[in-house]
mmCIF file of C-alpha atoms in Angstrom:
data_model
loop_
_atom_site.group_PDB
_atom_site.id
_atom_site.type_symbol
_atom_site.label_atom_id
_atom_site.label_comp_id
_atom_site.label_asym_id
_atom_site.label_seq_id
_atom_site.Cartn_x
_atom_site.Cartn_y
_atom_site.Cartn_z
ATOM 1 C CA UNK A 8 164.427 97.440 44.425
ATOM 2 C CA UNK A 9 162.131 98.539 42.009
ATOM 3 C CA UNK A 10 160.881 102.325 43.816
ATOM 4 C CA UNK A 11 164.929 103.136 43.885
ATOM 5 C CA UNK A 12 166.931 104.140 40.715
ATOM 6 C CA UNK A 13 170.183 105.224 39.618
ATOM 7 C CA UNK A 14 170.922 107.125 36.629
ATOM 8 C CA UNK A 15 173.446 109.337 35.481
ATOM 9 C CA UNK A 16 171.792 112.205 34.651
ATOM 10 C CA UNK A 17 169.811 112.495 38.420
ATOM 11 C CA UNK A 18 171.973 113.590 40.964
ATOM 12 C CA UNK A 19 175.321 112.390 39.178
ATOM 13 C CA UNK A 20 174.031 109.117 39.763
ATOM 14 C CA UNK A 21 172.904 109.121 43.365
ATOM 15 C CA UNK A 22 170.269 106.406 43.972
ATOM 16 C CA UNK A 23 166.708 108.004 44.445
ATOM 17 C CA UNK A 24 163.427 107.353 44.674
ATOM 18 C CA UNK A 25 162.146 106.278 41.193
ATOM 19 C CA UNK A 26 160.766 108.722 38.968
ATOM 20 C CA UNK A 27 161.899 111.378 41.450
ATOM 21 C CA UNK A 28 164.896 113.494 41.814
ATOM 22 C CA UNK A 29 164.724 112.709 45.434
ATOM 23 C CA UNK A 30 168.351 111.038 47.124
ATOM 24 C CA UNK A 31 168.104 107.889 49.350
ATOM 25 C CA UNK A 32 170.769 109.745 51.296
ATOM 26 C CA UNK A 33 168.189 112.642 52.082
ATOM 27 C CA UNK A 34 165.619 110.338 53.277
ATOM 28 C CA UNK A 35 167.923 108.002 55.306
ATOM 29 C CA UNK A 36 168.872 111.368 57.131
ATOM 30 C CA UNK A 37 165.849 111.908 58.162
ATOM 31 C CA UNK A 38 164.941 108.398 59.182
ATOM 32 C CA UNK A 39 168.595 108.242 61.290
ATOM 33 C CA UNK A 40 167.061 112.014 62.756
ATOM 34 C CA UNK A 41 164.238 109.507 64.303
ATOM 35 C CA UNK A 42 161.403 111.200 61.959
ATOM 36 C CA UNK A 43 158.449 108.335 61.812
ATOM 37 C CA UNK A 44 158.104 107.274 58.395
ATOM 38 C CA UNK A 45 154.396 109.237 57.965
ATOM 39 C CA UNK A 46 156.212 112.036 59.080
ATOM 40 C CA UNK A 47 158.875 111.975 56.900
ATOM 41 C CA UNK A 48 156.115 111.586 53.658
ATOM 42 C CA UNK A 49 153.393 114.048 54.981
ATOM 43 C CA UNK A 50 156.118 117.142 56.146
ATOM 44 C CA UNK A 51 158.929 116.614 53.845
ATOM 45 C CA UNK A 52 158.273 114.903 50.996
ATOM 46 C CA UNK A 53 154.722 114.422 50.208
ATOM 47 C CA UNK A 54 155.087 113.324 46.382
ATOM 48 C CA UNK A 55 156.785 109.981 48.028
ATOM 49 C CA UNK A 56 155.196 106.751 49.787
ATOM 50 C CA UNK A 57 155.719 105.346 53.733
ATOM 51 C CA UNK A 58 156.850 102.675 51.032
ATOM 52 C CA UNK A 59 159.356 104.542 49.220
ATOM 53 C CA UNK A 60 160.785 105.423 52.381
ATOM 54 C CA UNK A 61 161.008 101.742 53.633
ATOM 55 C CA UNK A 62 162.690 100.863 49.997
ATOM 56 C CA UNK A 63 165.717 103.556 50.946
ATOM 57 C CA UNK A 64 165.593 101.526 54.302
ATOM 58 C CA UNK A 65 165.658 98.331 52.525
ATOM 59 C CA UNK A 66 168.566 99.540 49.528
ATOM 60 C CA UNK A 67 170.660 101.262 52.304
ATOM 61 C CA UNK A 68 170.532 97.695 54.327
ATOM 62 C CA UNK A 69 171.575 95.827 51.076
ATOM 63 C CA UNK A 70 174.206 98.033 50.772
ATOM 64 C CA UNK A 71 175.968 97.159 53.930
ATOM 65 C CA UNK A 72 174.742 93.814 53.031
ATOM 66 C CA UNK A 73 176.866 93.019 50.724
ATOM 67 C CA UNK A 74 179.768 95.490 50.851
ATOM 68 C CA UNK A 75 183.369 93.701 51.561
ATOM 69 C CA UNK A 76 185.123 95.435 54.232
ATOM 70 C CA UNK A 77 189.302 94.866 54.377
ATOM 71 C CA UNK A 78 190.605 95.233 57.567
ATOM 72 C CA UNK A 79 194.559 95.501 57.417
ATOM 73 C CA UNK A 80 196.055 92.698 59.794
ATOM 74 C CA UNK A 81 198.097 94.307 62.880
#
């Protein structure tokens, strides 16, 4: 996960591209909008890669990966 980073001082610590100020979360919107990948580089954010956008792709799935969910018994 080496194109995504968190740091305090970006975003109040949102993940985002590395060496960017861009969010995962704004790229993931656009990717759940349907917006091909080349789309999403070449009209919105042309300073990133097809491959950054596949890393949000990738840290959003590990995510949900490996979050615990607790489900309260009926």
């Amino acid at each position: 996960m080496d194109r995504i980073s968190v740091d305090t001082t970006v975003h109040f610590g949102q993940p985002c591209i590395a060496g960017t100020r861009i969010p995962v979360y704004c790229i993931l919107e656009l990717v759940q909008e349907g917006i091909p990948f080349d789309e999403i580089v070449r009209k919105y954010y042309p300073d990133i890669t097809v491959e950054d956008v596949k890393a949000c792709v990738r840290y959003a799935t590990a995510l949900v990966k490996t979050e615990e969910v607790h489900v309260a018994a009926p």
